[in-house]
PDB file of C-alpha atoms in Angstrom:
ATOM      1  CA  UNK C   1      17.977   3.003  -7.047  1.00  0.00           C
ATOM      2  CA  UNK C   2      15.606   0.535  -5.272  1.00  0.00           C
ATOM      3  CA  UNK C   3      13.858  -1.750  -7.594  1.00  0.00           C
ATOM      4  CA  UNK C   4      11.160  -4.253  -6.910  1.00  0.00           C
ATOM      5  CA  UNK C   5      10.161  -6.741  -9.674  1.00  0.00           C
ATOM      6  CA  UNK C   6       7.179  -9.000  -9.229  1.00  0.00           C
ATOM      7  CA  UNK C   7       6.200 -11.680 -11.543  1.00  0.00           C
ATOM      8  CA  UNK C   8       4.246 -14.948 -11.347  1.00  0.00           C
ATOM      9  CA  UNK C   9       1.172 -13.325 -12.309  1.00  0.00           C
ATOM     10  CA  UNK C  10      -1.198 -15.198 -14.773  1.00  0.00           C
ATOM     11  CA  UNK C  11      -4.657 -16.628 -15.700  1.00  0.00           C
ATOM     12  CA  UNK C  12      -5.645 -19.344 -12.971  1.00  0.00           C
ATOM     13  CA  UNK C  13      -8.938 -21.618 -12.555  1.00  0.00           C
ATOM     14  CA  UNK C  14     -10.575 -21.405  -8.976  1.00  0.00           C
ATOM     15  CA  UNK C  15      -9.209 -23.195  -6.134  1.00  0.00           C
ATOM     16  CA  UNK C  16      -5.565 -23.396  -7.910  1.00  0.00           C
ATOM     17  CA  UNK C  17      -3.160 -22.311  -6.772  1.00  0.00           C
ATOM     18  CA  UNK C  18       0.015 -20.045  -8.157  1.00  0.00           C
ATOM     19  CA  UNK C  19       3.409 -18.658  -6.349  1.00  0.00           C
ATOM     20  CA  UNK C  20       4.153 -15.244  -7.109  1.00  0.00           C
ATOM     21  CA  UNK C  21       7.907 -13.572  -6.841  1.00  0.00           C
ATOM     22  CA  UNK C  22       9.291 -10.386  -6.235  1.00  0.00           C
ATOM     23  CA  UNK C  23      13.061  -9.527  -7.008  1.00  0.00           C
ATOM     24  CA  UNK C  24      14.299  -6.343  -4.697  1.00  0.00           C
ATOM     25  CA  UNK C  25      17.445  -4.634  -5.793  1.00  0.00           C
ATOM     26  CA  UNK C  26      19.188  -1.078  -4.371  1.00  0.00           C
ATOM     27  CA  UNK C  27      18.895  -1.642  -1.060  1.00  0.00           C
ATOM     28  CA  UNK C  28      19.989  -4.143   1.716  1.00  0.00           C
ATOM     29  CA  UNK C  29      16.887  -6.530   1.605  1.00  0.00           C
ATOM     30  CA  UNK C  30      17.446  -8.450   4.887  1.00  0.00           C
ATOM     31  CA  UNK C  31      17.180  -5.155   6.496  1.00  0.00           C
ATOM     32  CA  UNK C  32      13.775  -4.706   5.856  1.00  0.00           C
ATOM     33  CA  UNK C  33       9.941  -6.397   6.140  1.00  0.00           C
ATOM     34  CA  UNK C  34       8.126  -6.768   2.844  1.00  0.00           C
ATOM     35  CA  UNK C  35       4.789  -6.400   2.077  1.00  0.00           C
ATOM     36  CA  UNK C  36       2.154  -7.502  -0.388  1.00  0.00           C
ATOM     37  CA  UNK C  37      -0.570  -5.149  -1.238  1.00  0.00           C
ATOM     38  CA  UNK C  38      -3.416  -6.119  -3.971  1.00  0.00           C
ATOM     39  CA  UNK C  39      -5.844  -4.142  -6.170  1.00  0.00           C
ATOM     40  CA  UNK C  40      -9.028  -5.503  -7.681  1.00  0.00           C
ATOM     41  CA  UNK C  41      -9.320  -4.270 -11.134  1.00  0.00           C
ATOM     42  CA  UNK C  42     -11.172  -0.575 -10.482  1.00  0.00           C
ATOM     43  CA  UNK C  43     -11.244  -0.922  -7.014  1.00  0.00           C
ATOM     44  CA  UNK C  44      -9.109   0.436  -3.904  1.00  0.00           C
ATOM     45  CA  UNK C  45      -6.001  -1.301  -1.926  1.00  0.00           C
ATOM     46  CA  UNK C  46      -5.746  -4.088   0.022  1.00  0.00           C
ATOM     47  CA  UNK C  47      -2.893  -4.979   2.089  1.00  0.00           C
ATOM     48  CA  UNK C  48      -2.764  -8.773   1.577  1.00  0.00           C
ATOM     49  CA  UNK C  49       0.503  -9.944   3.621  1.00  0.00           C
ATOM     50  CA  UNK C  50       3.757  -9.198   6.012  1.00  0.00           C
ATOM     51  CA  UNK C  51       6.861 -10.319   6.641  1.00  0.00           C
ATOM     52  CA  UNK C  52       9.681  -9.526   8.882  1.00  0.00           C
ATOM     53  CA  UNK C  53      13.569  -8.579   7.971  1.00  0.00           C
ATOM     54  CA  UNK C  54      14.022 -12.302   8.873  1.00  0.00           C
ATOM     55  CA  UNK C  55      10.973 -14.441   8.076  1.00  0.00           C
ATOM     56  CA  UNK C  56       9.956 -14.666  11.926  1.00  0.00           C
ATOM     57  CA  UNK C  57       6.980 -12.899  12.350  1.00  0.00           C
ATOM     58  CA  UNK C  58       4.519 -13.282   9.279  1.00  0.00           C
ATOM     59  CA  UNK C  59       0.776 -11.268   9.033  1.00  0.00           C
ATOM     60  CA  UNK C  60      -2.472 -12.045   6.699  1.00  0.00           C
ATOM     61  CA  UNK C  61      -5.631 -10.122   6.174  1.00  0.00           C
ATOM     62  CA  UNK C  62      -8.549 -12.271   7.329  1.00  0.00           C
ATOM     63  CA  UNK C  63      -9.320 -12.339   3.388  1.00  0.00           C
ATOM     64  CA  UNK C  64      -6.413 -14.732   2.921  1.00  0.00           C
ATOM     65  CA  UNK C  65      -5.183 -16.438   6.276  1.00  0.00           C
ATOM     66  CA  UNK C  66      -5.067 -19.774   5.806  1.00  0.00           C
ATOM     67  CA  UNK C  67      -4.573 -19.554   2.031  1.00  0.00           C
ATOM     68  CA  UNK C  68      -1.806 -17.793   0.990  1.00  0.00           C
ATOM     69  CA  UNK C  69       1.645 -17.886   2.368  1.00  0.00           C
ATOM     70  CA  UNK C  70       4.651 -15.122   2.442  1.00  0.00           C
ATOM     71  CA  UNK C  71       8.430 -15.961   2.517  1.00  0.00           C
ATOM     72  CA  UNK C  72      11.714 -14.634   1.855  1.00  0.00           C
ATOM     73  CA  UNK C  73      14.805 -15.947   0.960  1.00  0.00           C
ATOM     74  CA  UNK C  74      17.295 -13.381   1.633  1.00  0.00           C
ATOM     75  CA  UNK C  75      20.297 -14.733  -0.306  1.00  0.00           C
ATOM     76  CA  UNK C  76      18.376 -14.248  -3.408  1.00  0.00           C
ATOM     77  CA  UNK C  77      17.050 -10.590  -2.254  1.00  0.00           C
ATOM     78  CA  UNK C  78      13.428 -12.217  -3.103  1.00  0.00           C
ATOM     79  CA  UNK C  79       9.924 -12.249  -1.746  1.00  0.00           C
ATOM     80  CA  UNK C  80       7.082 -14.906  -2.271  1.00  0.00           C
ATOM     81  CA  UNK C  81       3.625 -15.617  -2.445  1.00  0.00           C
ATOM     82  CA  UNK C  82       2.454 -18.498  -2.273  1.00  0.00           C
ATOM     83  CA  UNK C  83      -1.305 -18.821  -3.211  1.00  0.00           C
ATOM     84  CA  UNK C  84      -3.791 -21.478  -2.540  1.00  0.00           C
ATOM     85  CA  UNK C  85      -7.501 -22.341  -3.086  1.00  0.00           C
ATOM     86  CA  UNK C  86      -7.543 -18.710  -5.312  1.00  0.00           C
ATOM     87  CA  UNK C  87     -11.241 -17.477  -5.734  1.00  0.00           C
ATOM     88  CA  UNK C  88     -12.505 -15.484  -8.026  1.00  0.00           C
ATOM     89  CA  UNK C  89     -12.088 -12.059  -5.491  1.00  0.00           C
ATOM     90  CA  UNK C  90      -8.392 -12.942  -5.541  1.00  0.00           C
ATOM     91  CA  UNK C  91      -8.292 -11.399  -8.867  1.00  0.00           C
ATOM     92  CA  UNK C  92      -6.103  -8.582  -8.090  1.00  0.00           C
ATOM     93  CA  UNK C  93      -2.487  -6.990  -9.469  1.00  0.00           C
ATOM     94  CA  UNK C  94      -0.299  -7.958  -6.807  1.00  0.00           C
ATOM     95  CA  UNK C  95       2.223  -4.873  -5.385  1.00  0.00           C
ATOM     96  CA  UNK C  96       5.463  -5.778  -3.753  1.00  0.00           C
ATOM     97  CA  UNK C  97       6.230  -3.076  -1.075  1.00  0.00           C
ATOM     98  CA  UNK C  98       8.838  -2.044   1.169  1.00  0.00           C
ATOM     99  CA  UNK C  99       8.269  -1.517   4.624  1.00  0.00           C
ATOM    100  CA  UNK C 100      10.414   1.333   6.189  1.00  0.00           C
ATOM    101  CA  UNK C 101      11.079  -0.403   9.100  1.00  0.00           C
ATOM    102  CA  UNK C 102      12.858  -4.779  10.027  1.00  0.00           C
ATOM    103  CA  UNK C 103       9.746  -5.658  11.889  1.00  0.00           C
ATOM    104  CA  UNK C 104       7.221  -4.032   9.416  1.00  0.00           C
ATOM    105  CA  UNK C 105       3.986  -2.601  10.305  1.00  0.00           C
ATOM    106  CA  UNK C 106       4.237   0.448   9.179  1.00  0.00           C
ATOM    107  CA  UNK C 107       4.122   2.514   5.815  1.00  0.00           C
ATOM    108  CA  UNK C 108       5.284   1.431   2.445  1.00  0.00           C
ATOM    109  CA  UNK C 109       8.399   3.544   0.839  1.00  0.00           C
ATOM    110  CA  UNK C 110       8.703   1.429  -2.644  1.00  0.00           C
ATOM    111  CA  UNK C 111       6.653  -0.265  -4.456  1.00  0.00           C
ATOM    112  CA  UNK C 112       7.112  -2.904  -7.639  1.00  0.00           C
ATOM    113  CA  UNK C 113       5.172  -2.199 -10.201  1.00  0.00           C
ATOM    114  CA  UNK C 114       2.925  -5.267  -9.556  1.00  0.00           C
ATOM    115  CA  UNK C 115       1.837  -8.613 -11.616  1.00  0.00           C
ATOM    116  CA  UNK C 116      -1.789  -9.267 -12.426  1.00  0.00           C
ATOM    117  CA  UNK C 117      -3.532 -12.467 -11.217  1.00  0.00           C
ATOM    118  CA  UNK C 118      -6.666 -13.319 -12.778  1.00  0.00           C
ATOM    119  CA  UNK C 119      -8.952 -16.325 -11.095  1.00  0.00           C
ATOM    120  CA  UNK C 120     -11.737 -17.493 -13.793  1.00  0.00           C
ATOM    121  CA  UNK C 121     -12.951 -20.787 -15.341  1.00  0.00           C
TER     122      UNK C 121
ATOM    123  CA  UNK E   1      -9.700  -4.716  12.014  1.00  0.00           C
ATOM    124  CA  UNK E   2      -9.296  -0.647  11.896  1.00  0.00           C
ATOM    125  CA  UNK E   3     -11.472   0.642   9.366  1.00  0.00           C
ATOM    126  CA  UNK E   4     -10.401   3.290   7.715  1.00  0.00           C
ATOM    127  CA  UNK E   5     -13.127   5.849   5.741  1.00  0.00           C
ATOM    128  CA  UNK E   6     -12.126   8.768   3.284  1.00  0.00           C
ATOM    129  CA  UNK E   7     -14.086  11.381   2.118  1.00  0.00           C
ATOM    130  CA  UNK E   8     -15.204  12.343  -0.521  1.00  0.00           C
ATOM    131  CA  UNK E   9     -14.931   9.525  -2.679  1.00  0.00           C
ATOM    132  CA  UNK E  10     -14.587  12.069  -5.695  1.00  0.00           C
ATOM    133  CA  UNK E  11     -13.527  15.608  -5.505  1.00  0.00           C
ATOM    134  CA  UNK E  12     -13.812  18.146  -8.602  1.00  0.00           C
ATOM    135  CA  UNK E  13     -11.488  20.756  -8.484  1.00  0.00           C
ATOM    136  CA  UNK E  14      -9.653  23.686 -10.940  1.00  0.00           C
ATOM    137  CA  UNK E  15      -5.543  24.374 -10.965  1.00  0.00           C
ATOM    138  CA  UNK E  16      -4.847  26.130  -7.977  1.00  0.00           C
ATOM    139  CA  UNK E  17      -8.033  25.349  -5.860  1.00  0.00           C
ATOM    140  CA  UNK E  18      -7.004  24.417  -1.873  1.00  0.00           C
ATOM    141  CA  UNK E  19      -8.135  20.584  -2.075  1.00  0.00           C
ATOM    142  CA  UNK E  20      -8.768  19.149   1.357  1.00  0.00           C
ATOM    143  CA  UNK E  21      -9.145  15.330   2.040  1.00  0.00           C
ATOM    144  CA  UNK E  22     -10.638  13.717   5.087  1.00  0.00           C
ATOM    145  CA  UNK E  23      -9.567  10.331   6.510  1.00  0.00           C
ATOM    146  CA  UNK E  24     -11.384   8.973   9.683  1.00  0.00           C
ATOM    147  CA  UNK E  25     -10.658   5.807  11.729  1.00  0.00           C
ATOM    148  CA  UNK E  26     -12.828   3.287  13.819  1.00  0.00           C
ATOM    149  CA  UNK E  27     -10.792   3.729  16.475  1.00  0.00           C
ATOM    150  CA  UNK E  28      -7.757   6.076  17.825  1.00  0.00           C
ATOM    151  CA  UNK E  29      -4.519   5.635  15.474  1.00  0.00           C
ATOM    152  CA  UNK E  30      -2.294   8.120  17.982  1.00  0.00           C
ATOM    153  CA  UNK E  31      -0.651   9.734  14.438  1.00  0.00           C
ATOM    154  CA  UNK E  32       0.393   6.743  12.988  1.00  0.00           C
ATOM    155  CA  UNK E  33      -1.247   7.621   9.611  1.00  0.00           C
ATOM    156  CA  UNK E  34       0.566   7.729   5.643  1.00  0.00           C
ATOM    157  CA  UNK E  35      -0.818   9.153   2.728  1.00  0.00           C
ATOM    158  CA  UNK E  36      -0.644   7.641  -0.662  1.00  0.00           C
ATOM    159  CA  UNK E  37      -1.130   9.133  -4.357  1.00  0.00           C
ATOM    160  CA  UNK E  38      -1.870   6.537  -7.236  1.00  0.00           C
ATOM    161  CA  UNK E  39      -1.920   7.700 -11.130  1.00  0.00           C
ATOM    162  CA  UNK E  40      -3.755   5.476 -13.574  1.00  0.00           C
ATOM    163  CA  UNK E  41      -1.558   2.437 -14.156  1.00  0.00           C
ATOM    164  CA  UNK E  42       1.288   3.175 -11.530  1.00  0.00           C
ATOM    165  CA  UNK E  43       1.627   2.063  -8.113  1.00  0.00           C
ATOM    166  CA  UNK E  44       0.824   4.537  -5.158  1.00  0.00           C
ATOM    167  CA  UNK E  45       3.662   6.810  -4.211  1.00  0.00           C
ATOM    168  CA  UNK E  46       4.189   8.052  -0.811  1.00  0.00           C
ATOM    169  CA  UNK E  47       3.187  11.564  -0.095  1.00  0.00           C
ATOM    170  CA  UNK E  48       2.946  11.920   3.827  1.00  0.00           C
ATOM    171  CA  UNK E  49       3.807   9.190   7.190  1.00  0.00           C
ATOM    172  CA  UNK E  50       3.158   9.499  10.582  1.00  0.00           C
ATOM    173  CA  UNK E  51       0.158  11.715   9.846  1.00  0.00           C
ATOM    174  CA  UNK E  52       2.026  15.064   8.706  1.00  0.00           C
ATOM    175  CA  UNK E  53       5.724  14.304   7.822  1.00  0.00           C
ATOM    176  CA  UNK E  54       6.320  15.012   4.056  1.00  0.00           C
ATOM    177  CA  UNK E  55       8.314  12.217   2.159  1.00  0.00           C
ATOM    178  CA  UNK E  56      11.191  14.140   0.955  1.00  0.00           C
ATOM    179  CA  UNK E  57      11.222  14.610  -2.759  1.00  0.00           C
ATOM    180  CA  UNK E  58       7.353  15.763  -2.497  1.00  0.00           C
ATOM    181  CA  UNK E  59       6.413  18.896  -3.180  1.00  0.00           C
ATOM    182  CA  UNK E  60       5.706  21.254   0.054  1.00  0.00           C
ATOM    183  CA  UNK E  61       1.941  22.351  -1.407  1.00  0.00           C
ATOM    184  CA  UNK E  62       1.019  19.034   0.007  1.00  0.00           C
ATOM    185  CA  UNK E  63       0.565  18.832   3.453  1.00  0.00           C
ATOM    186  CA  UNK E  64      -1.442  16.445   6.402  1.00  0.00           C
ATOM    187  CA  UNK E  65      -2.532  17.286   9.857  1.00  0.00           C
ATOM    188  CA  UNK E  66      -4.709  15.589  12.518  1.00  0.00           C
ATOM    189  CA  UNK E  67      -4.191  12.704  15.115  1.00  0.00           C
ATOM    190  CA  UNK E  68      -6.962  10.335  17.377  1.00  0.00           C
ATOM    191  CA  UNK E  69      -9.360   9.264  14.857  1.00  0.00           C
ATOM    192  CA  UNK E  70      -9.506  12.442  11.909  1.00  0.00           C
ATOM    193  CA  UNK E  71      -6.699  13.262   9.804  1.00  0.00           C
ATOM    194  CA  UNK E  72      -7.033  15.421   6.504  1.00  0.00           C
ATOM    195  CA  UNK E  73      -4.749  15.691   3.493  1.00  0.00           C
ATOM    196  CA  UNK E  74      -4.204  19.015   2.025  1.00  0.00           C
ATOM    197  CA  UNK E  75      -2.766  19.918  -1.786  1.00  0.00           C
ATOM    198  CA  UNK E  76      -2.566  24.101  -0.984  1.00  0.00           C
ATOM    199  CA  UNK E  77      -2.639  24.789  -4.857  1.00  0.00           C
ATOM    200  CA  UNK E  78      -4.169  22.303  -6.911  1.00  0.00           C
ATOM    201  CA  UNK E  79      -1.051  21.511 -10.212  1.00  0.00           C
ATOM    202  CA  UNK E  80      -1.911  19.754 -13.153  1.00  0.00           C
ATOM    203  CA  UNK E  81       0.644  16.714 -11.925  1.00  0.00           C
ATOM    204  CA  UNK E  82      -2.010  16.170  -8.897  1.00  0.00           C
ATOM    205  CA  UNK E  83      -5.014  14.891 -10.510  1.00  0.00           C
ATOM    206  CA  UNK E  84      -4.901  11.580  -8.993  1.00  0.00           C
ATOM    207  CA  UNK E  85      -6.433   9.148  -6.606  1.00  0.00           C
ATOM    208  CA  UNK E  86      -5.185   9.770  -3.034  1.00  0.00           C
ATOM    209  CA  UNK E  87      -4.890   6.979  -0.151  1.00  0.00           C
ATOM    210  CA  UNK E  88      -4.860   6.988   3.160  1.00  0.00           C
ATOM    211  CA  UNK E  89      -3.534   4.159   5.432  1.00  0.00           C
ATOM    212  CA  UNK E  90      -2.927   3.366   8.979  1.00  0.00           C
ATOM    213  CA  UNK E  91      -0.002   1.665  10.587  1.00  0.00           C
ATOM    214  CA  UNK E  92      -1.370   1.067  14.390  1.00  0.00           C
ATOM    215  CA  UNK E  93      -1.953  -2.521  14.070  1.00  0.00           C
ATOM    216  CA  UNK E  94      -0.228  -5.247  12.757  1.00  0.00           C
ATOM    217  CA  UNK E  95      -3.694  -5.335  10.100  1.00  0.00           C
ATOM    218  CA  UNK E  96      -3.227  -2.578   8.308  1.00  0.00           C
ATOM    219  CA  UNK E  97      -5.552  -0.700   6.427  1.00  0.00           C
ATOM    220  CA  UNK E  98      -6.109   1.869   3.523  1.00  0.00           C
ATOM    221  CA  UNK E  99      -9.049   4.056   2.962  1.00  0.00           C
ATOM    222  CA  UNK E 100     -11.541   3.498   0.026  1.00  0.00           C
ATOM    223  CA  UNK E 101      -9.415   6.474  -2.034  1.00  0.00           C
ATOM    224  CA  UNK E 102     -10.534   9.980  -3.544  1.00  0.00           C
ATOM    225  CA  UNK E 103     -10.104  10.389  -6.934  1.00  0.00           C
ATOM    226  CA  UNK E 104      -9.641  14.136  -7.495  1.00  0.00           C
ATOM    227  CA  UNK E 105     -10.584  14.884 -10.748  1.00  0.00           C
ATOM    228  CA  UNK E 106     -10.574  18.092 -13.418  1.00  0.00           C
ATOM    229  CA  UNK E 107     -13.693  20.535 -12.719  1.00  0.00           C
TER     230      UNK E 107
END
């Protein structure tokens, strides 16, 4: 059964910064990009970030390039986010998805159940 | 960026109403369109990719059609299990993009 576990998720003050993990399990994780998709409270999705089977392509919405950072480390079946100068329309839960595809770009078949970030003074 | 629009926004409907949902894009997507539904407090599960291929494990009363730049998402018979908010997204670009969501809702 293919699991994906994110955590990291927490209160932060704007322009900190916070890494966010997901844990993948039931499937062969280096055979597969990874996605993170966001959701402001009430509001529709956002796909935030990519990342190839490998970690050598990466993708950002405009929102975030130059802020926020994906990796992988595929010995430890894990994806990242790391997240710098957060703003207040950052707050968001934070999916985990699986891309059906090694290069990614294309449609999510699992998703985590996602960890909340909250950005407020 | 592809923009992707969905209407309506909110659709009203009874068990076993035909529900029909309309995604448009800014520009030509070929068919390279998924679906999404999302319950209150879950993540989105996948319904429909590459515009009208159903995700096995869903059931056949849903159903998606179109290619270019209009695609629509269609529940045949309207079950109690499908009041939801519905998602589209497209996969052309390397940017990808959802729609703004319908929530279809009890009339």
């Amino acid at each position: 059964e293919v699991q994906l576990v994110e955590s990291g998720g927490v209160v932060v003050q704007p322009g900190g910064s916070l890494r966010l993990s997901c844990a993948a399990s039931g499937f062969t994780f280096d055979d597969y990009a990874m996605h993170w998709v966001r959701q402001a409270p009430g509001k529709g999705l956002e796909w935030v970030s990519l990342i190839s089977w490998d970690g050598g392509s990466t993708y950002y919405a405009d929102s975030v390039k130059g802020r926020f950072t994906i990796s992988r480390d595929n010995s430890k079946n894990s994806l990242y986010l790391q997240m710098n100068s957060l703003r207040a329309e950052d707050t968001a839960l934070y999916y985990c998805a699986k891309d059906i595809g090694r290069e990614g770009a294309y449609y999510f078949d699992y998703w985590g159940q996602g960890t909340l970030v909250t950005v407020s003074s | 960026d592809i923009q992707m629009t969905q209407s309506p926004s909110t659709l009203s409907a009874s068990v076993g109403d035909r529900v029909t949902i309309t995604c448009r894009a800014s520009q030509s997507i070929s068919s390279w369109l998924a679906w999404y539904q999302q319950k209150p407090g879950k993540a989105p599960k996948l319904l429909i990719y590459k515009a009208s291929s159903l995700e096995s494990g869903v059931p056949s009363r849903f159903s998606g059609s179109g290619s270019g730049t209009e695609f629509t998402l269609t529940i045949s018979s309207l079950q109690p299990d499908d009041f939801a908010t519905y998602y589209c997204q497209q996969y052309n670009s390397y940017s990808l993009t959802f729609g703004g969501g319908t929530k279809v809702e009890i009339k």
